[in-house]
Coordinates of C-alpha atoms (C1' of nucleotides) and ligand atoms in Angstrom, one line a residue:
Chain A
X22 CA 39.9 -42.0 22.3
X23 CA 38.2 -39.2 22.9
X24 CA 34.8 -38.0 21.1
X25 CA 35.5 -34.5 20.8
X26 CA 38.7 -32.2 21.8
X27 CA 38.6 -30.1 24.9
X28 CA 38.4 -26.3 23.6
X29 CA 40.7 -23.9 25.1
X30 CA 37.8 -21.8 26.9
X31 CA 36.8 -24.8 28.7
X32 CA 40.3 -26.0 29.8
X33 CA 40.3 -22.3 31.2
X34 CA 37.9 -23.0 33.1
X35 CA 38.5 -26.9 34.6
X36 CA 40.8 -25.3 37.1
X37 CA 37.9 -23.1 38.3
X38 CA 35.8 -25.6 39.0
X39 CA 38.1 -27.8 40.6
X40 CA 38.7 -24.9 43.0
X41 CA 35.1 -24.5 43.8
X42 CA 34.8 -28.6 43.8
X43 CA 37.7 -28.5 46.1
X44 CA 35.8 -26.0 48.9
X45 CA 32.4 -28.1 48.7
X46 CA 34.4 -31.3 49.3
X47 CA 36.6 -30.1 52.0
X48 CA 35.0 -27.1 53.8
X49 CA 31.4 -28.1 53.3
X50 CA 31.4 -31.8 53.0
X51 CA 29.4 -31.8 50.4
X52 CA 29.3 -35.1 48.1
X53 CA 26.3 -33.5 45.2
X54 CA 26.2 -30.6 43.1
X55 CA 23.7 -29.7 41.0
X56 CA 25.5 -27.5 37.6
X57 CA 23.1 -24.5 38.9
X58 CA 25.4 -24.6 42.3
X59 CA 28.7 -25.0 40.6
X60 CA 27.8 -22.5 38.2
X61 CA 27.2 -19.8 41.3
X62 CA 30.3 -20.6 43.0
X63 CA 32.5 -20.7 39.9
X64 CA 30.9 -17.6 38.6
X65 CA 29.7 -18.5 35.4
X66 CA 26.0 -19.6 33.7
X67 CA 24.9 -23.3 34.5
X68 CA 24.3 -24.3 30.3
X69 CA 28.3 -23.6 30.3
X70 CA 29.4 -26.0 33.0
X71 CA 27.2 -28.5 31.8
X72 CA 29.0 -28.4 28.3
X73 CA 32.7 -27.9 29.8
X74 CA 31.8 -30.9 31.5
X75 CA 30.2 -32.7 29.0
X76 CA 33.3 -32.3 27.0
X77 CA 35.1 -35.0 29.9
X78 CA 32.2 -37.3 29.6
X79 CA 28.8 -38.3 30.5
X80 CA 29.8 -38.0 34.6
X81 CA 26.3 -36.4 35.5
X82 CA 23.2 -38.0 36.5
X83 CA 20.4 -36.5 35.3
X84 CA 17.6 -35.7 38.2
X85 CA 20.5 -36.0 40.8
X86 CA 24.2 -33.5 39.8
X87 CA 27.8 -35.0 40.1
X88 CA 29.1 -36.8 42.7
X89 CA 32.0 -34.3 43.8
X90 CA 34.9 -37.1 44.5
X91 CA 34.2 -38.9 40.9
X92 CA 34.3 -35.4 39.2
X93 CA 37.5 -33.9 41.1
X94 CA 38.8 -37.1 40.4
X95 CA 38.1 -36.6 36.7
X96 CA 39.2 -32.8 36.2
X97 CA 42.2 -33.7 38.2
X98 CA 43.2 -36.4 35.6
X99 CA 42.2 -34.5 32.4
X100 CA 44.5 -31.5 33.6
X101 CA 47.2 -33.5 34.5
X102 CA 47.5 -33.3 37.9
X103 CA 47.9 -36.5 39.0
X104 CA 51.5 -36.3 38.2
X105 CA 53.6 -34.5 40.0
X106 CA 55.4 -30.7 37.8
X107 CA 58.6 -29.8 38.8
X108 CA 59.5 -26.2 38.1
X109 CA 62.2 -24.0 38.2
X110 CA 62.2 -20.2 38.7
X111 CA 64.8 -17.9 36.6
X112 CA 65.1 -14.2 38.2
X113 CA 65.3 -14.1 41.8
X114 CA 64.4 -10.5 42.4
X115 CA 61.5 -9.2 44.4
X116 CA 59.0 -11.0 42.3
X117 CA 60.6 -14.1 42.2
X118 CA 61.3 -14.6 46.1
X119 CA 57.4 -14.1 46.8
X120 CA 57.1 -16.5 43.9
X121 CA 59.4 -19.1 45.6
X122 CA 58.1 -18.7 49.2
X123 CA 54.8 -19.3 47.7
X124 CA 53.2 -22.2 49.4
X125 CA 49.9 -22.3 47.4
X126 CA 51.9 -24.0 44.7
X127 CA 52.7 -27.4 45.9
X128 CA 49.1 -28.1 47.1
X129 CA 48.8 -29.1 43.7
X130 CA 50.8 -30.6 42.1
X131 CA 52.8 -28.3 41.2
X132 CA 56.3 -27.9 43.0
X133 CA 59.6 -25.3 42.8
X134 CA 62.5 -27.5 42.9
X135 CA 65.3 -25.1 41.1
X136 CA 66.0 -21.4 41.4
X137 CA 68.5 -19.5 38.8
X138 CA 69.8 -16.1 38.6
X139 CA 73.0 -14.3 37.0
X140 CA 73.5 -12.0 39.8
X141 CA 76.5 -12.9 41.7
X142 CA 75.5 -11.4 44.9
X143 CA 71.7 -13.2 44.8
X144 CA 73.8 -16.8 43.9
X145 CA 74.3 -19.0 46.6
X146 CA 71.7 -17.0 49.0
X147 CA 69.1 -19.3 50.4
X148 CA 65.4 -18.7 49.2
X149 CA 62.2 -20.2 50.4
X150 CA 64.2 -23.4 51.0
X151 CA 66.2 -23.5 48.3
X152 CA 69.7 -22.2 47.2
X153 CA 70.1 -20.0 44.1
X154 CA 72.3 -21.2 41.3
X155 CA 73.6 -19.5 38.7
X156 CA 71.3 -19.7 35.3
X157 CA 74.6 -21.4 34.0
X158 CA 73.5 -24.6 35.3
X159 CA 70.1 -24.7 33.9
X160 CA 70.1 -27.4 31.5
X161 CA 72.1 -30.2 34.3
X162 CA 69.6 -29.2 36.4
X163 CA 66.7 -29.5 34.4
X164 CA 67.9 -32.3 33.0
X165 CA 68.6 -34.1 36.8
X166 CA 65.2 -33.0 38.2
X167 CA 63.1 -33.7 35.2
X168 CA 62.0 -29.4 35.3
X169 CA 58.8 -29.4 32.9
X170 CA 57.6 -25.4 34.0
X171 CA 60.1 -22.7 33.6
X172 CA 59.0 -19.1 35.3
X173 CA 60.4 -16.5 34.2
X174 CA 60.6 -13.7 36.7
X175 CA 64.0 -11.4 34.8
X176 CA 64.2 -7.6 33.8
X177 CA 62.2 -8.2 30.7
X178 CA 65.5 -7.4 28.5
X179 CA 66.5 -10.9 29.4
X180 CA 63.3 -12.8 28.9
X181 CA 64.0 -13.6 25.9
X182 CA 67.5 -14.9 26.2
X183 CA 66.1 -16.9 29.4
X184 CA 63.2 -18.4 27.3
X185 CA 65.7 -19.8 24.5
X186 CA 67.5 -21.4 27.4
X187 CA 65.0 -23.2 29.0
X188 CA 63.9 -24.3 25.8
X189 CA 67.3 -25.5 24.8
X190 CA 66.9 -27.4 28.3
X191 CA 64.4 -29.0 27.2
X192 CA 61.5 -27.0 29.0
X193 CA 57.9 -27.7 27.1
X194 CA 55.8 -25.0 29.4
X195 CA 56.9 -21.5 30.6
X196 CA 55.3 -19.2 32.4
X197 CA 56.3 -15.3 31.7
X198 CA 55.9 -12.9 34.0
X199 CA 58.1 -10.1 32.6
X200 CA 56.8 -7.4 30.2
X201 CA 57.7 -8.8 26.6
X202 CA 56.9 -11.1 24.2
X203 CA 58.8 -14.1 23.8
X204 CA 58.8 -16.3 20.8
X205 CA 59.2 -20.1 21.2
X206 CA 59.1 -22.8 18.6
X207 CA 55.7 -24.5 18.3
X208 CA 55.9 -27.3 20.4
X209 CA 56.4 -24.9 23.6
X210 CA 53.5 -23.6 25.3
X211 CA 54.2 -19.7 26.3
X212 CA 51.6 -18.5 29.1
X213 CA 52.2 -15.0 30.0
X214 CA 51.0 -13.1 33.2
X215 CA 51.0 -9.3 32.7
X216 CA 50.4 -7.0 35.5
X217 CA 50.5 -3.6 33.4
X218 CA 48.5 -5.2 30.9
X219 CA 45.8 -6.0 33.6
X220 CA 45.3 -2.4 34.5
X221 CA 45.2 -0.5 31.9
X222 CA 42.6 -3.1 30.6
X223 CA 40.9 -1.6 33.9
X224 CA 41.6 1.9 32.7
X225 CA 40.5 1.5 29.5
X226 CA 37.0 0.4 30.8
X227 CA 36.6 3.0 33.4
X228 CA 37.8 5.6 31.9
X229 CA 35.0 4.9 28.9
X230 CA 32.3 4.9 31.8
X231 CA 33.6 7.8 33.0
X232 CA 33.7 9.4 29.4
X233 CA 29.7 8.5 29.4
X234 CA 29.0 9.8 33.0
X235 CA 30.6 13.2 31.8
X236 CA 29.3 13.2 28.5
X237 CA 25.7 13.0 30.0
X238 CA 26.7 15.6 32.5
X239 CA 26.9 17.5 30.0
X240 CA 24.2 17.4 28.1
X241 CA 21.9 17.8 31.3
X242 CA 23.5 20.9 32.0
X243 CA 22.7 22.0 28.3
X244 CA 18.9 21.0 28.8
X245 CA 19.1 22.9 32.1
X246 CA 20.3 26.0 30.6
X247 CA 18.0 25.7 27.3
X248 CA 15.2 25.3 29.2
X249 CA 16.1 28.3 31.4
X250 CA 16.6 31.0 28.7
Chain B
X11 CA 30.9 9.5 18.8
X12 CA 32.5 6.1 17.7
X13 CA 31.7 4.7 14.4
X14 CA 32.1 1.4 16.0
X15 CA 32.9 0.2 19.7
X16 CA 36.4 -1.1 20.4
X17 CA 36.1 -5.4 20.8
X18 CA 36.8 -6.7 24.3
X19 CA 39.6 -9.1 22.8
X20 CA 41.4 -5.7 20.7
X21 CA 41.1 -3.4 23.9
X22 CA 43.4 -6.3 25.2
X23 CA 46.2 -5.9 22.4
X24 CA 46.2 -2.3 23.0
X25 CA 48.7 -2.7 25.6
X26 CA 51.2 -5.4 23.7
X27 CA 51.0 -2.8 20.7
X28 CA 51.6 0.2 23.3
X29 CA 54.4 -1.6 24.4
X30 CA 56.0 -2.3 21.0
X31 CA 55.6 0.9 19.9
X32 CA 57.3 2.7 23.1
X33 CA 60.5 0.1 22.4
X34 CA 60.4 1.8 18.7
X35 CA 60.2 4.8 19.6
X36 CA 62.7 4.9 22.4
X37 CA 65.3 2.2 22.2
X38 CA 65.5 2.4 18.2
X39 CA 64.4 5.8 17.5
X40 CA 61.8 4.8 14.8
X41 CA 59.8 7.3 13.8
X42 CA 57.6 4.9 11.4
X43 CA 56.1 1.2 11.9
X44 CA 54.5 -0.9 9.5
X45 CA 51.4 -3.6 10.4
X46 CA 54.0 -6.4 9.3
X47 CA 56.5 -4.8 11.5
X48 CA 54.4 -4.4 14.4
X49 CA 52.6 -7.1 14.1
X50 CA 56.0 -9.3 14.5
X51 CA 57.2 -7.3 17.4
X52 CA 53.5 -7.8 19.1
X53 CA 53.9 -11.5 18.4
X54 CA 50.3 -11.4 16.1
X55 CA 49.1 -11.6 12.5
X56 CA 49.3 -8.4 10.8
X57 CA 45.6 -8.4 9.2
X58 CA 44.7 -8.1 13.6
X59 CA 46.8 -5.4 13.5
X60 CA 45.4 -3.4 11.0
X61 CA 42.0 -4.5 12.1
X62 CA 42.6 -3.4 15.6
X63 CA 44.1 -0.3 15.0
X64 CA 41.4 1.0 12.9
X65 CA 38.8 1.1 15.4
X66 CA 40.8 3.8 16.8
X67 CA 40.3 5.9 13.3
X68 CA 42.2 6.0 10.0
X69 CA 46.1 6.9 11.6
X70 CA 48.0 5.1 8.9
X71 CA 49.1 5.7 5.7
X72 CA 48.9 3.6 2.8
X73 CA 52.5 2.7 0.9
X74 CA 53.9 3.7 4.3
X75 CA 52.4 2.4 7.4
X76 CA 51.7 4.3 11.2
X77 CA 53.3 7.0 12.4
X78 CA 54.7 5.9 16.0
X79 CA 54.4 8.6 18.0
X80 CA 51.1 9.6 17.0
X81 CA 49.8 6.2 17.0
X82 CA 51.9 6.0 20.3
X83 CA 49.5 8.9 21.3
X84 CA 45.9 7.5 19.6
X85 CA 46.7 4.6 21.9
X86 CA 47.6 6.1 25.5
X87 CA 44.5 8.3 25.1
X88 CA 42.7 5.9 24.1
X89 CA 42.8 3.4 27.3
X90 CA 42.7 6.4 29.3
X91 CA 46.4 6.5 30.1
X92 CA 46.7 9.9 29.8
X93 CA 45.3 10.6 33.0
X94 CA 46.5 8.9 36.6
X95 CA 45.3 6.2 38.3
X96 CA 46.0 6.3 41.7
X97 CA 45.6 2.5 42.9
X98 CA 45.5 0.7 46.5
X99 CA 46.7 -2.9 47.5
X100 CA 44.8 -4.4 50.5
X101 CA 46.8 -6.9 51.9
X102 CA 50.4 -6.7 52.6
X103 CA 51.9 -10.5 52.9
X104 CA 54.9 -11.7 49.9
X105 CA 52.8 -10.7 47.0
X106 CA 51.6 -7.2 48.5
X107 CA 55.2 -6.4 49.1
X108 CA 56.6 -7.5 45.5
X109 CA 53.8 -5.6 44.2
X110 CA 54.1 -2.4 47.0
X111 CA 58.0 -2.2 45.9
X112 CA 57.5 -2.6 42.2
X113 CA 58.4 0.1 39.8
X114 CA 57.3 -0.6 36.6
X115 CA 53.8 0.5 37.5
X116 CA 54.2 4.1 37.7
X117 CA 56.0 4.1 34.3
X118 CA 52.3 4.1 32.8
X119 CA 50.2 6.5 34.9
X120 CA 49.5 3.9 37.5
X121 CA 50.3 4.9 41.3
X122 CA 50.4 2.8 44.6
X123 CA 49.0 5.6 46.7
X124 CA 48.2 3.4 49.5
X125 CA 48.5 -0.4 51.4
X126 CA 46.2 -1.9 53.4
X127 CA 46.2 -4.8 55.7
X128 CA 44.4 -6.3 59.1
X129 CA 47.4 -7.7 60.7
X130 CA 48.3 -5.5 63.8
X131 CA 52.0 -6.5 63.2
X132 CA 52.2 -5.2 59.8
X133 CA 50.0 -1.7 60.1
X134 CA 52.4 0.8 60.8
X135 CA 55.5 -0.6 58.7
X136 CA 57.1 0.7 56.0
X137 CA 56.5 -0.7 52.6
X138 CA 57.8 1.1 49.2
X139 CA 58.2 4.0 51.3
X140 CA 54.3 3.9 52.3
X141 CA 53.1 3.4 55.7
X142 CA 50.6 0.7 56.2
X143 CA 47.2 1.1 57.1
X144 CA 44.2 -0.7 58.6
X145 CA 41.9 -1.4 56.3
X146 CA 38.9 -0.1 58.6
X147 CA 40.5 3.1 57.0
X148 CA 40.2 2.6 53.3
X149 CA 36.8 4.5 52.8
X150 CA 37.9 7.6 54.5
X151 CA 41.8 7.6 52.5
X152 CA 40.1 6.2 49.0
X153 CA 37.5 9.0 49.5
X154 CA 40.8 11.1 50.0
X155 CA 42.8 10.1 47.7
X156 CA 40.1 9.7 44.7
X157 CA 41.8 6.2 44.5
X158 CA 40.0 4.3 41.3
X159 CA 41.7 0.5 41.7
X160 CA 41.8 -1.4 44.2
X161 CA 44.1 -4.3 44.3
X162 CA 43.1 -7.7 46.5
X163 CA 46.4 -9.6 47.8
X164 CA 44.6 -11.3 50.7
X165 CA 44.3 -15.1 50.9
X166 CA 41.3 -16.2 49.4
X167 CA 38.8 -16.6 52.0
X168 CA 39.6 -12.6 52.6
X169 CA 38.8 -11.6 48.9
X170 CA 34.9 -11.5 48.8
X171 CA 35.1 -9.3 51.8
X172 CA 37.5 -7.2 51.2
X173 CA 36.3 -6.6 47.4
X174 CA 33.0 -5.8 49.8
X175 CA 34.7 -3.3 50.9
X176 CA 36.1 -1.8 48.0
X177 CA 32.9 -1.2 46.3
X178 CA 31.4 0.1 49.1
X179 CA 34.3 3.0 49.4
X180 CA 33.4 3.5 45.4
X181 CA 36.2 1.7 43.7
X182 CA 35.0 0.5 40.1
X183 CA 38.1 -1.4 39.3
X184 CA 39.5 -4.0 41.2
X185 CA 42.3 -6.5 40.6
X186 CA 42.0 -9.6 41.9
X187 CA 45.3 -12.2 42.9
X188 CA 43.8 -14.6 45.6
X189 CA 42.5 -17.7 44.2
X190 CA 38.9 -17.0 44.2
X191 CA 35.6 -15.8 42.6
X192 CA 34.8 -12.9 44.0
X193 CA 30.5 -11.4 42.7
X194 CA 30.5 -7.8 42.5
X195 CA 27.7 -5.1 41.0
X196 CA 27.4 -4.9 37.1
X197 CA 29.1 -1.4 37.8
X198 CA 32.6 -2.7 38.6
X199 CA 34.9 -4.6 36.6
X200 CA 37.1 -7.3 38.2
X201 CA 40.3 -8.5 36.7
X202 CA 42.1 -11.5 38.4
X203 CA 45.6 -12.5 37.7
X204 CA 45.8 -16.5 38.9
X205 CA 49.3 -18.4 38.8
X206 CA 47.5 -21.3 40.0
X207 CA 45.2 -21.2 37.0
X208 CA 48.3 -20.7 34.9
X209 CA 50.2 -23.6 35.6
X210 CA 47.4 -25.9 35.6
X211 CA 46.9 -24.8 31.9
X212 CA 50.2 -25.4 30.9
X213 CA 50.0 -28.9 33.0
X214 CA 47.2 -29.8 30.5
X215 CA 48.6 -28.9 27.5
X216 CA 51.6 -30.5 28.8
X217 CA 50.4 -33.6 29.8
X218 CA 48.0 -34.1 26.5
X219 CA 51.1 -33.7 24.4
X220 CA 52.9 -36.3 26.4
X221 CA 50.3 -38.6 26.2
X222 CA 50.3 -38.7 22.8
X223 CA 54.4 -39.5 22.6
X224 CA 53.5 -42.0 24.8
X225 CA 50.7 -43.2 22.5
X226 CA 52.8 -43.2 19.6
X227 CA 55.6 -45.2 21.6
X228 CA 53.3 -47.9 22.2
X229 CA 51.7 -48.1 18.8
X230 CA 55.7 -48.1 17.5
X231 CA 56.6 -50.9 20.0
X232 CA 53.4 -53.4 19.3
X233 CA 53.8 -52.7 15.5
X234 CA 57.3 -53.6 15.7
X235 CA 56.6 -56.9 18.0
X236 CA 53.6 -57.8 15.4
X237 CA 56.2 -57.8 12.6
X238 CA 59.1 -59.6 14.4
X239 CA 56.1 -62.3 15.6
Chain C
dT23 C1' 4.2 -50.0 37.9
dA24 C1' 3.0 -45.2 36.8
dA25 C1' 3.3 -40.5 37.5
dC26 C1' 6.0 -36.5 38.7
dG27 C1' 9.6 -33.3 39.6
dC28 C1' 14.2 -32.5 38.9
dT29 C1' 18.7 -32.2 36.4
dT30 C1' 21.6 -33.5 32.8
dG31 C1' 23.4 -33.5 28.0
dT32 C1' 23.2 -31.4 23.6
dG33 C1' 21.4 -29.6 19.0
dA34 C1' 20.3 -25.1 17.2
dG35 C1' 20.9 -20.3 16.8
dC36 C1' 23.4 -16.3 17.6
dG37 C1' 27.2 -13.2 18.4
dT38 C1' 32.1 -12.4 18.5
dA39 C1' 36.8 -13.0 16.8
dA40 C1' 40.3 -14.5 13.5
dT41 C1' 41.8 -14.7 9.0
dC42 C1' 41.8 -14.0 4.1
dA43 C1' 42.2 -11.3 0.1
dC44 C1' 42.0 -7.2 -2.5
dA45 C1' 40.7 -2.5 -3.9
dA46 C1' 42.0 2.0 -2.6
dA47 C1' 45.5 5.1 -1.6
dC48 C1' 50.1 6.8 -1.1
dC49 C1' 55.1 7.7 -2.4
dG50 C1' 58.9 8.3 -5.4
dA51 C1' 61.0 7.9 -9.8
dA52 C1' 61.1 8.9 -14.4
Chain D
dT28 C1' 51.8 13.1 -15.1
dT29 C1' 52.1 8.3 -15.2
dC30 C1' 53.7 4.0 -13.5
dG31 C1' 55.2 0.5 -10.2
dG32 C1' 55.9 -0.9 -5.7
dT33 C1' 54.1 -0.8 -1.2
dT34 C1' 50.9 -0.9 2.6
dT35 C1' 46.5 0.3 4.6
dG36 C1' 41.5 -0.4 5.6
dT37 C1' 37.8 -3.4 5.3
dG38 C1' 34.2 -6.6 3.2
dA39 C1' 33.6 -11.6 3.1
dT40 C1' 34.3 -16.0 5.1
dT41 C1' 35.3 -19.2 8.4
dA42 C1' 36.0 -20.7 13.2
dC43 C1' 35.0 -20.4 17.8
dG44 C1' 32.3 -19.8 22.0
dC45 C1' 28.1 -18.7 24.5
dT46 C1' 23.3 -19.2 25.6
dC47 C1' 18.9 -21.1 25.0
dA48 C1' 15.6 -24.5 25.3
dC49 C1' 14.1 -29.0 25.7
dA50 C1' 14.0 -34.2 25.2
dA51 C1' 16.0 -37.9 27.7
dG52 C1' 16.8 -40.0 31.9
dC53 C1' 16.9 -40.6 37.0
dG54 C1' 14.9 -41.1 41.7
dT55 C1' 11.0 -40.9 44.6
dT56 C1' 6.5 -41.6 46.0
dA57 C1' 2.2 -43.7 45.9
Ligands
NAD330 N1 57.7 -7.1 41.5 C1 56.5 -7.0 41.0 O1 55.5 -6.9 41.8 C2 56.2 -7.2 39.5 C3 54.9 -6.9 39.1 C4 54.6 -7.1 37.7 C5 55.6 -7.5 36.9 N2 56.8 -7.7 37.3 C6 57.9 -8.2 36.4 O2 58.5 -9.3 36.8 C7 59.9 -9.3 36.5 C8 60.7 -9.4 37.8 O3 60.3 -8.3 38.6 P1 61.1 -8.0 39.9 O4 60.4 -6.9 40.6 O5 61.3 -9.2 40.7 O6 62.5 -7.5 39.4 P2 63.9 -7.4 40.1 O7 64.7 -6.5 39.4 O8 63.7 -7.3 41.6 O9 64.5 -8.9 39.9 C9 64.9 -9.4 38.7 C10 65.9 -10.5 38.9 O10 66.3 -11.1 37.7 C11 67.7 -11.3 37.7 N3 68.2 -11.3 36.3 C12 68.5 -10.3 35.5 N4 68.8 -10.8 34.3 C13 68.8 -12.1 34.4 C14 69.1 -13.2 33.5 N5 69.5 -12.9 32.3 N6 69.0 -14.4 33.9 C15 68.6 -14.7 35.2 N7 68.3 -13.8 36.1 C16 68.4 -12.5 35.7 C17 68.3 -10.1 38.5 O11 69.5 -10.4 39.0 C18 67.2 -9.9 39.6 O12 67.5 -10.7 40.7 C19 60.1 -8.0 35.8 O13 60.1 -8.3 34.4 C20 58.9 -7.2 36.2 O14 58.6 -6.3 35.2 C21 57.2 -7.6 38.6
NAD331 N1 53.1 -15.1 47.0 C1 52.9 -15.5 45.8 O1 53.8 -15.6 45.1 C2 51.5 -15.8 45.3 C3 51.4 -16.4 44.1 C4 50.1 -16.6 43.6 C5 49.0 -16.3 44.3 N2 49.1 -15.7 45.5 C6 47.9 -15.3 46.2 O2 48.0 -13.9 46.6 C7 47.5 -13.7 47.8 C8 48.5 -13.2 48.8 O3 49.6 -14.1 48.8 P1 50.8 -13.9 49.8 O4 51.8 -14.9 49.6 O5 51.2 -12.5 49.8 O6 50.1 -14.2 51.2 P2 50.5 -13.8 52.7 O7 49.9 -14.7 53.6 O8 52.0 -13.6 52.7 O9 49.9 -12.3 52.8 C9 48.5 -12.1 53.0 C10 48.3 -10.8 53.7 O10 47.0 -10.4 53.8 C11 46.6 -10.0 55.0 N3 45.2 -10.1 55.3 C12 44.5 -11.2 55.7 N4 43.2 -11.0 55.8 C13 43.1 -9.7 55.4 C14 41.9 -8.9 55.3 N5 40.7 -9.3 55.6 N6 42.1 -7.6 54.9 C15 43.4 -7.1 54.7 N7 44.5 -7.9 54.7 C16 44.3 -9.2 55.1 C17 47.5 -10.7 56.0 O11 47.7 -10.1 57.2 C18 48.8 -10.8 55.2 O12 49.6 -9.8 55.4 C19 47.0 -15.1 48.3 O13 45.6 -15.2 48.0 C20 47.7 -16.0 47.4 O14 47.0 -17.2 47.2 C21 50.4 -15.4 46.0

DNA sequence: TAACGCTTGTGAGCGTAATCACAAACCGAA
DNA sequence: TTCGGTTTGTGATTACGCTCACAAGCGTTA
């Protein structure tokens, strides 16, 4: 019954704001923002909060801000995180060990209840509380535990072979965090995380305002020397 | 000397086409790619392809598609992968270590040259066969080292200082995995990689699509009551 | 109640990105 | 050399997202 669908850029950017909503409720007992303040701690302009907000409902006063508990309350319900997301890991390696240690996880929501791998020497080892079972017994386990997030965390040879087996469990989200793409049918939601991808994004930009810094180098030293001879 | 600059959301395919075209050219041994081709294997629409790849210049041919090692070529030089990038993580906890230990970074020019932390228990220690360091040392070994990205795996209430830091020793590129905004000069770019984020993204999705079954269940079940009544 | 300062909610305008659709160009065959 | 099949490169169109700017609405004060 909504008036208008959330875009995707704003749902980007709910979490943010619950984040920063979060710290002024709980470190700085704040119960007011103004869309000025959230805008500086969320990092973005003040017109653009008011709109991603806008987008949930009229929960603003005007003259006054947001109350903090009502609009937590609100971005909370409209992401979905008043329900509790089981999730399994798939590739126990060195990524997926920091994953499942990972205690930031369950303070939302959001909890590791399954961890698979094919190795026969990881299988059966004992990781952040849980015991690692072989990617054999994916679908009983999703299927037992209700699993709605898989995260992928394999050799990216095999992310694609794990991908089609969560979805054939039944999985609706996955998370990727191995180098390839993976194709799933159009119901499933693929997000990916990419490292690599990350830097040389980084690269790309530096090494372009390096390009300039050298290029204009350059040209002083040509002014420099015309003007000398 | 451009004819036109490269799009923020193209510079960001670069790397999935890079990708697709090293798996050509090594694993398959193609020595030519198509936009349809390439296009599948980077998981887009071939028109973005063709679109992206000719801000780079004119590399393909018509009736016959790209070359891929010369492409391969247009592309690494192009994000500035042809030169190294030595990198350093600050902050050496679950993540740091996954991220110290990880190999698939130096297969593109990227290099952990050095780790940081605070912890008195962790300077000293091994990690990835580097030694940690105190971070009251990162000016003098960046300055050393010429190191160009820095990489934050602190807890959150560490990043804005630490990022501090960073710029102050000269870094322009920094990549950011604790959950927080973190305000730097116009100069620097900051990437962050958030899991957290993530997951709450794929909980809305999720959850919006399951609210709609659930819809349609209810409108099934009072359409059928209304006719048996 | 009226006047004032403050902040929201949103229409309008602008810029960026995605997609379509096709002329131009190339290759190989005849 | 011409013809047919193929694929690029790009103008045109449409969709999306961001920012501006301001009327509408709220609380406070007198
Ligand atoms: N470690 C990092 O910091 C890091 C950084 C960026 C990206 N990544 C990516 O994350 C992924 C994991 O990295 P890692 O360093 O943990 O690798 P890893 O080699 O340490 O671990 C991979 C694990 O996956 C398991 N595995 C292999 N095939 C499998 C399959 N078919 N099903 C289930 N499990 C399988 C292996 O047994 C191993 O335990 C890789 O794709 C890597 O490129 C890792
Ligand atoms: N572990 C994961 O899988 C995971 C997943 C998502 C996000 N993260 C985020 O990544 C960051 C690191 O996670 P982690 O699990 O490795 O945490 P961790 O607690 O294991 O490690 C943090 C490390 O940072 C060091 N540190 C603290 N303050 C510092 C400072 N001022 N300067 C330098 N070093 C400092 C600590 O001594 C510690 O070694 C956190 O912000 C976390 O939220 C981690």
């Amino acid at each position: 019954m909504r008036r208008r669908p959330i875009p995707e850029a704003t749902v980007g950017r709910l979490p943010i704001y619950l984040r920063a909503l979060l710290d002024l409720a709980e470190s700085r007992g704040e119960t007011n923002v103004s869309s000025d303040e959230l805008a500086r701690l969320a990092g973005v302009n003040a017109a653009k909060v008011r709109k991603d907000l806008s987008y949930l409902g009229s929960y603003g006063t005007r003259g006054v801000g947001y109350d903090v508990e009502y609009l937590l309350y609100q971005i909370t319900r409209e992401l979905g995180l008043t329900q509790d997301w089981p999730a399994a890991i798939v590739g126990i390696g060195n990524l997926g060990r920091a994953l499942a240690s990972y205690k930031g996880f369950s303070e939302r929501g959001f909890r590791i209840t399954a961890i698979f791998d094919v190795d026969e020497s990881v299988i059966g080892e004992e990781v952040g509380g849980m015991i690692v079972r072989h990617l054999d017994e994916l679908k009983e386990v999703v299927a037992e535990m209700g699993t709605s997030i898989g995260i992928i965390a394999t050799p990216p040879l095999a992310a694609q072979e794990v991908a089609d087996k969560l979805v054939d469990a039944g999985v609706k989200s996955i998370l990727n965090f191995a180098p390839a793409v993976v194709n799933v049918p159009p119901d499933v939601t693929v997000r990916k995380v990419d490292l690599s991808i990350e830097l040389q994004i980084l690269s790309f930009y530096q090494q372009r305002t390096q390009a300039i810094a050298t290029a204009r180098e350059a040209n002083r030293r040509l002014r420099n020397q015309h003007g000398a001879g």
